[in-house]
Tab-separated table of C-alpha atoms in Angstrom:
chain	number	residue	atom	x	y	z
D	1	UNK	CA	0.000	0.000	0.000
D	2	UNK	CA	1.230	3.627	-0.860
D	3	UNK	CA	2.455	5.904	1.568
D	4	UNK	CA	0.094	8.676	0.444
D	5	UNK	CA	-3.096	6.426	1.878
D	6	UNK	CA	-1.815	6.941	5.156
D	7	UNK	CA	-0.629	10.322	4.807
D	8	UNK	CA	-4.102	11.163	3.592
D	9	UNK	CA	-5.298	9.600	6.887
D	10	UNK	CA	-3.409	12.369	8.620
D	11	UNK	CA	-4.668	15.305	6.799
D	12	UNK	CA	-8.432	14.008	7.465
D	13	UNK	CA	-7.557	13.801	11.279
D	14	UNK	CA	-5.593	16.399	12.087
D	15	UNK	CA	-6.659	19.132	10.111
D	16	UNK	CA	-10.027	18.953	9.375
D	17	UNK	CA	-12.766	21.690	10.044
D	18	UNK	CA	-14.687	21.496	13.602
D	19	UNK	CA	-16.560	18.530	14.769
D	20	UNK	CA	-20.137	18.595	12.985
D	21	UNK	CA	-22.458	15.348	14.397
D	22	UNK	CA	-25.521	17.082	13.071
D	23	UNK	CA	-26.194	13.353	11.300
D	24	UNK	CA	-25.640	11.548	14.389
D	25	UNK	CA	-27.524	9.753	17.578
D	26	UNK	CA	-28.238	11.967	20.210
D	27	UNK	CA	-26.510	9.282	22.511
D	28	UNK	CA	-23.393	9.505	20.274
D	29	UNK	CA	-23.396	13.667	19.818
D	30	UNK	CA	-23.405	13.953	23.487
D	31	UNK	CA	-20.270	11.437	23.431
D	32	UNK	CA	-18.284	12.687	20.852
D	33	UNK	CA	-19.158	16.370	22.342
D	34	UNK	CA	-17.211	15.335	25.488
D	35	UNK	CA	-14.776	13.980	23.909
D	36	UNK	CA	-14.100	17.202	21.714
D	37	UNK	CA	-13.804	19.292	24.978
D	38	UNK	CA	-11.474	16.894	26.551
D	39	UNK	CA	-8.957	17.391	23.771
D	40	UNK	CA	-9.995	21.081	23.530
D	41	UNK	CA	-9.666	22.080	27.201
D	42	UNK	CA	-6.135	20.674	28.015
D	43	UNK	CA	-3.075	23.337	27.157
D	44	UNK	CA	-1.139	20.413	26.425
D	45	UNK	CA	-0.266	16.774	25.711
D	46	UNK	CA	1.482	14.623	23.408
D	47	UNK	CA	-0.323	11.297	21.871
D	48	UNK	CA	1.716	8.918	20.157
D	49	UNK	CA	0.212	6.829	17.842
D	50	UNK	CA	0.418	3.575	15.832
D	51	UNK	CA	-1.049	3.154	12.639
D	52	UNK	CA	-1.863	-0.916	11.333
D	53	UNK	CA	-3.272	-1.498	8.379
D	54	UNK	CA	-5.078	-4.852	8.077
D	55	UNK	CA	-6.499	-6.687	4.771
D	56	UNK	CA	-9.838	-7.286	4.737
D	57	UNK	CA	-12.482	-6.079	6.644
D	58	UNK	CA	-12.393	-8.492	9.211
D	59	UNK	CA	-8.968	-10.906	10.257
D	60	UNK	CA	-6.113	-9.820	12.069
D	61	UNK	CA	-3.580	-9.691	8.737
D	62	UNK	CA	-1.330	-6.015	9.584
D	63	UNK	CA	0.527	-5.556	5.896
D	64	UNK	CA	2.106	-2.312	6.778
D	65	UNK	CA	2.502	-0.834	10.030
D	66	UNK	CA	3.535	2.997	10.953
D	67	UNK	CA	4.345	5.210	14.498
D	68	UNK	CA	3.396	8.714	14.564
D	69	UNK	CA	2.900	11.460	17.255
D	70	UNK	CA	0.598	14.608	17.913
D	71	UNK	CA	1.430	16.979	20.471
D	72	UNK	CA	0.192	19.959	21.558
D	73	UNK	CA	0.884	23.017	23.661
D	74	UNK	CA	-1.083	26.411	23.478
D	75	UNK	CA	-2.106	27.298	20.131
D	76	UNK	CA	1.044	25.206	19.018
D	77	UNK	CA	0.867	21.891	17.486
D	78	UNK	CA	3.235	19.406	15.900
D	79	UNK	CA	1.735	15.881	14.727
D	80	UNK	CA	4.454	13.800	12.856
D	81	UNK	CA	4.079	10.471	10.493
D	82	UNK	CA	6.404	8.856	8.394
D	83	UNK	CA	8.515	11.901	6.656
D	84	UNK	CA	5.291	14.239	6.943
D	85	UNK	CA	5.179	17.160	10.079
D	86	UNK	CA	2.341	19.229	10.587
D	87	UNK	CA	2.980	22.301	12.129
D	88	UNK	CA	-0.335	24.354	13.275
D	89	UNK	CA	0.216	27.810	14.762
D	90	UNK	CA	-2.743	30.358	15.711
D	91	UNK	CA	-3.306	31.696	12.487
D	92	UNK	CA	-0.743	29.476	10.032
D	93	UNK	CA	0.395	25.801	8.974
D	94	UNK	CA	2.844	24.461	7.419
D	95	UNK	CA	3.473	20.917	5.821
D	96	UNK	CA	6.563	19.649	5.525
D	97	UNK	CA	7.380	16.397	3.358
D	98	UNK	CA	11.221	15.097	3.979
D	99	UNK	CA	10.549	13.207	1.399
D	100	UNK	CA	9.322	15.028	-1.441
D	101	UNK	CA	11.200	18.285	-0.241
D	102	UNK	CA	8.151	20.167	0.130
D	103	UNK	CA	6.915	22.927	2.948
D	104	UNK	CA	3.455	23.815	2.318
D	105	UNK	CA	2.382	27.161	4.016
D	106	UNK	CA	-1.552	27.726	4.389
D	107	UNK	CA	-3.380	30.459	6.744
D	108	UNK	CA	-6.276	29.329	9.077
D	109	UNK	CA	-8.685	30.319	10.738
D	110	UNK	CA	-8.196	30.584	14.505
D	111	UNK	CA	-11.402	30.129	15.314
D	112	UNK	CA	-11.945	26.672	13.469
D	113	UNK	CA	-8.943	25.441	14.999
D	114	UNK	CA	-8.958	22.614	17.184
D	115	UNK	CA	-5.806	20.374	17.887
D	116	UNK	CA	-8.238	17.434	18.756
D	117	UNK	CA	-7.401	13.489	16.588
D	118	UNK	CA	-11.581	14.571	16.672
D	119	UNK	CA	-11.122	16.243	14.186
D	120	UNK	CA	-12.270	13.933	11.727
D	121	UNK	CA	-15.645	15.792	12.035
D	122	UNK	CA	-15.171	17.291	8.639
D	123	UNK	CA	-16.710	14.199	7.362
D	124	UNK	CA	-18.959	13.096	10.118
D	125	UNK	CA	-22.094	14.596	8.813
D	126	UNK	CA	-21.903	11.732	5.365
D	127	UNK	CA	-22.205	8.826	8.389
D	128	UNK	CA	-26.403	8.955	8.554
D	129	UNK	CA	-26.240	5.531	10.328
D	130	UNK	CA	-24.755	5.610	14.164
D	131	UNK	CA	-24.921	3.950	17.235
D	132	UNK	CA	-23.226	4.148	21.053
D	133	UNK	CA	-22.023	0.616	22.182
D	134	UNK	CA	-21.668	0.137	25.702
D	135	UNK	CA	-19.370	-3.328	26.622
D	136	UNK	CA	-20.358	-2.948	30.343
D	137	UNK	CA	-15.832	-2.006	31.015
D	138	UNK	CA	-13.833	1.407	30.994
D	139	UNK	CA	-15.297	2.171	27.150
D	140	UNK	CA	-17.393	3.610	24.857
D	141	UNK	CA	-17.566	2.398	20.793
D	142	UNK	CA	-19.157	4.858	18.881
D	143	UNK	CA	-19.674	3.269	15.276
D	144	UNK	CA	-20.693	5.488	12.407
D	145	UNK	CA	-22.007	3.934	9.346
D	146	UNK	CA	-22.252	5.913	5.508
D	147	UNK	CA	-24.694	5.189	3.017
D	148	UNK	CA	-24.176	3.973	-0.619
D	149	UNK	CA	-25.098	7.640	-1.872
D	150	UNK	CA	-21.885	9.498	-0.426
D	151	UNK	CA	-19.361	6.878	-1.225
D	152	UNK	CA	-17.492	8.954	-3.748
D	153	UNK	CA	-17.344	11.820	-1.178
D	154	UNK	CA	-15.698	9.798	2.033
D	155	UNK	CA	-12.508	7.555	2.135
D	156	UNK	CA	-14.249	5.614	4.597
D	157	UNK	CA	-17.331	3.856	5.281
D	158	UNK	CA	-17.449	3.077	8.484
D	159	UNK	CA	-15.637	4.615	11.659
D	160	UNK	CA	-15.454	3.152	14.783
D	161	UNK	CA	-13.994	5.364	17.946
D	162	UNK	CA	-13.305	3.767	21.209
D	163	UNK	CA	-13.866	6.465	23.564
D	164	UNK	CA	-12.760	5.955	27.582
D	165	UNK	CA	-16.058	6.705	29.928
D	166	UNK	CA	-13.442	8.330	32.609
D	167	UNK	CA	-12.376	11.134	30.619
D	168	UNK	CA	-13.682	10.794	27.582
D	169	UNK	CA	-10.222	10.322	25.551
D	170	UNK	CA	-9.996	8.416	22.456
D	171	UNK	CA	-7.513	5.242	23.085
D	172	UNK	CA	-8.290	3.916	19.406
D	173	UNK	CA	-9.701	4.400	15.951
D	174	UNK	CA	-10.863	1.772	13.266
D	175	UNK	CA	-11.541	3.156	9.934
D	176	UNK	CA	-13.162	1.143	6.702
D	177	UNK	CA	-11.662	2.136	3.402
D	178	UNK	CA	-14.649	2.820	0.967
D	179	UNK	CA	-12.955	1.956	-2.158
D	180	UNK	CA	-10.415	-1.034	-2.940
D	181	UNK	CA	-7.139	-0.605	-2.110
D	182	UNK	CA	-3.834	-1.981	-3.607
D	183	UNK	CA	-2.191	-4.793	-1.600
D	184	UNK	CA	1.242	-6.488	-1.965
D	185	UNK	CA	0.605	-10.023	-4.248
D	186	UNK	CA	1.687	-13.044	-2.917
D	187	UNK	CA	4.148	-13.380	-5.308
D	188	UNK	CA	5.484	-9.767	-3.803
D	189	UNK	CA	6.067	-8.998	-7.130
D	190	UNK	CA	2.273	-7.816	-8.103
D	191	UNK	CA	-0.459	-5.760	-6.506
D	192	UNK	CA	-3.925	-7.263	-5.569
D	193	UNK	CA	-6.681	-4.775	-4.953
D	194	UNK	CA	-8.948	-5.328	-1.942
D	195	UNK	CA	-10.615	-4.063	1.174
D	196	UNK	CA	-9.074	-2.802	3.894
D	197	UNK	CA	-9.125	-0.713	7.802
D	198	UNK	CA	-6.866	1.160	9.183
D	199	UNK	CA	-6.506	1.003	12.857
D	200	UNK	CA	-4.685	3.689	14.933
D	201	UNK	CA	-4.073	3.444	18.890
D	202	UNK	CA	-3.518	6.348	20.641
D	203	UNK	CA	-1.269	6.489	24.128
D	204	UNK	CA	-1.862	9.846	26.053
D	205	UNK	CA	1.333	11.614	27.646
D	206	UNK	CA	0.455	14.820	29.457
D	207	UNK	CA	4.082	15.090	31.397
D	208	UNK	CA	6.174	15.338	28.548
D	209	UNK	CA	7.942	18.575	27.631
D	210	UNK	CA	6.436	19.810	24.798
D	211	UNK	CA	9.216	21.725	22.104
D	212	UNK	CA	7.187	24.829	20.818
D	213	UNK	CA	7.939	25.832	17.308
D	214	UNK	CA	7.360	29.325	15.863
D	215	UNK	CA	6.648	30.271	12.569
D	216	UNK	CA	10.196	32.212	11.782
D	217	UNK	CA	11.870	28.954	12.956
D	218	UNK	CA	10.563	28.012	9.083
D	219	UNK	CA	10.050	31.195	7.314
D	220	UNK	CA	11.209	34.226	7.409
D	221	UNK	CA	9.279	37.463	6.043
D	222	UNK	CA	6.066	35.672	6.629
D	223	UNK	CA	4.262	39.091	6.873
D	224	UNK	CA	5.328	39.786	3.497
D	225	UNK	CA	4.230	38.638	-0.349
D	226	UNK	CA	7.597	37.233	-0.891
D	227	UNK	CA	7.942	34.619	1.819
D	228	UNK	CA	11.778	32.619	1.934
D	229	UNK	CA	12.953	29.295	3.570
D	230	UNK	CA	15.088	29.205	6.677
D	231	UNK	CA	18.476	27.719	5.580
D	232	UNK	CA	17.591	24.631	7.352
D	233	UNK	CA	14.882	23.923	4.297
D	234	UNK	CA	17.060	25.380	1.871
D	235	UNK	CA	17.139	22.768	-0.192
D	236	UNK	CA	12.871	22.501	-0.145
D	237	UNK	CA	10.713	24.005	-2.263
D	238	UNK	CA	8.346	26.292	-1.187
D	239	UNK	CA	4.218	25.888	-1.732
D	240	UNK	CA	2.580	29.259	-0.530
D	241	UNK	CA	-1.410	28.472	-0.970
D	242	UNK	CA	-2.232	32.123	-0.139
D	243	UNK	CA	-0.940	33.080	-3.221
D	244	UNK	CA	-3.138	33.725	-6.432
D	245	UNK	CA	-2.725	30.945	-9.040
């Protein structure tokens, strides 16, 4: 499986627009609610994460499997996977791809910003079909279901979130790939197309230093039209998105 499947599981989760649940359970609202202002209302943490993808949408075979981390402090945030960081400050963002060489500077806006792994909400409102498990332990399982209709406009079709009753963090995530995806062959020389989930685990640190970043650390003459690389990046290539094409 590409690299870019995963990557594009980062975007949708970390920088997506506020939670909406306007299509959901009033049971699972209420739940996911809490579990917004959890993530919201502390000034800082760091999560680190591990991403599995399994074949199939049931079975228990991981093909590819990835560590990442999100960590927050203030307005700041850093969430890191693969080659790919996200930096989020109160009113910018950069992306910045080791691999491809790429920074990626975007303005937000500071009111839409939250530095939640909730924030997958962007999407929530295509999932018309939900319901809030209760196993009788520590945990909730909120599973939202999509219909056929808005297929071509989510990656996934279902998304389960195992939410903690004490506080109301999120200690995993199972999402359903809509579409087929490729899969190494058996021969390892081929592709095979087929279903898939990815799960993600979450493990909350709230002791741990956070570094803060600033935007000059990156950029210099950011107030300007004419923005440059630090010499660090000197050797990137610069994507400004608030630029007219």
């Amino acid at each position: 499986m590409k690299i870019t499947y995963i990557h594009r599981t980062l975007v949708l989760l970390l920088l997506g627009a506020a939670l909406s649940s306007n299509a959901q359970g009033k049971d699972v609202e209420k739940v996911l609610d809490k579990a917004t202002d959890f993530y919201k209302n502390k000034d800082q943490y760091k999560i680190n994460m591990t991403f599995s993808l399994y074949r199939g949408l049931t079975g228990n075979t991981i093909t590819e499997t990835y560590k990442g981390t999100m960590e927050k402090s203030g307005e700041y945030s850093r969430n890191t996977i693969l080659s790919t960081q996200v930096h989020r400050f109160s009113k910018a963002q950069l992306v910045i791809d080791a691999t491809a060489k790429t920074m990626t500077y975007t303005q937000i806006d500071p009111v839409a910003v939250q530095n939640s792994p909730m924030e997958i909400g962007a999407f929530l409102k295509y999932y018309e079909k939900s319901q809030l498990l209760d196993t009788g332990e520590n945990q909730w399982i909120c599973e939202m279901v999509t219909t056929k209709k808005n297929f071509i406009q989510v990656p996934y079709s279902k998304v389960v979130l195992y939410i903690n009753k004490k506080d109301y963090s999120i200690s995993k995530q199972e999402l359903y790939f809509t579409n087929l995806i490729p899969f190494k062959g058996k021969s390892g020389n081929n592709t095979e197309q087929d279903y898939g989930r990815l799960v993600i685990e979450l493990k909350h640190d709230f002791d741990s230093k956070i570094q803060k970043r600033e935007l000059k650390d990156f950029l210099t003459n950011t107030s300007g039209r004419t923005k440059q690389l630090q010499k660090e990046f000197v050797s990137y290539r610069l994507i400004d998105q608030t630029k007219d094409n």
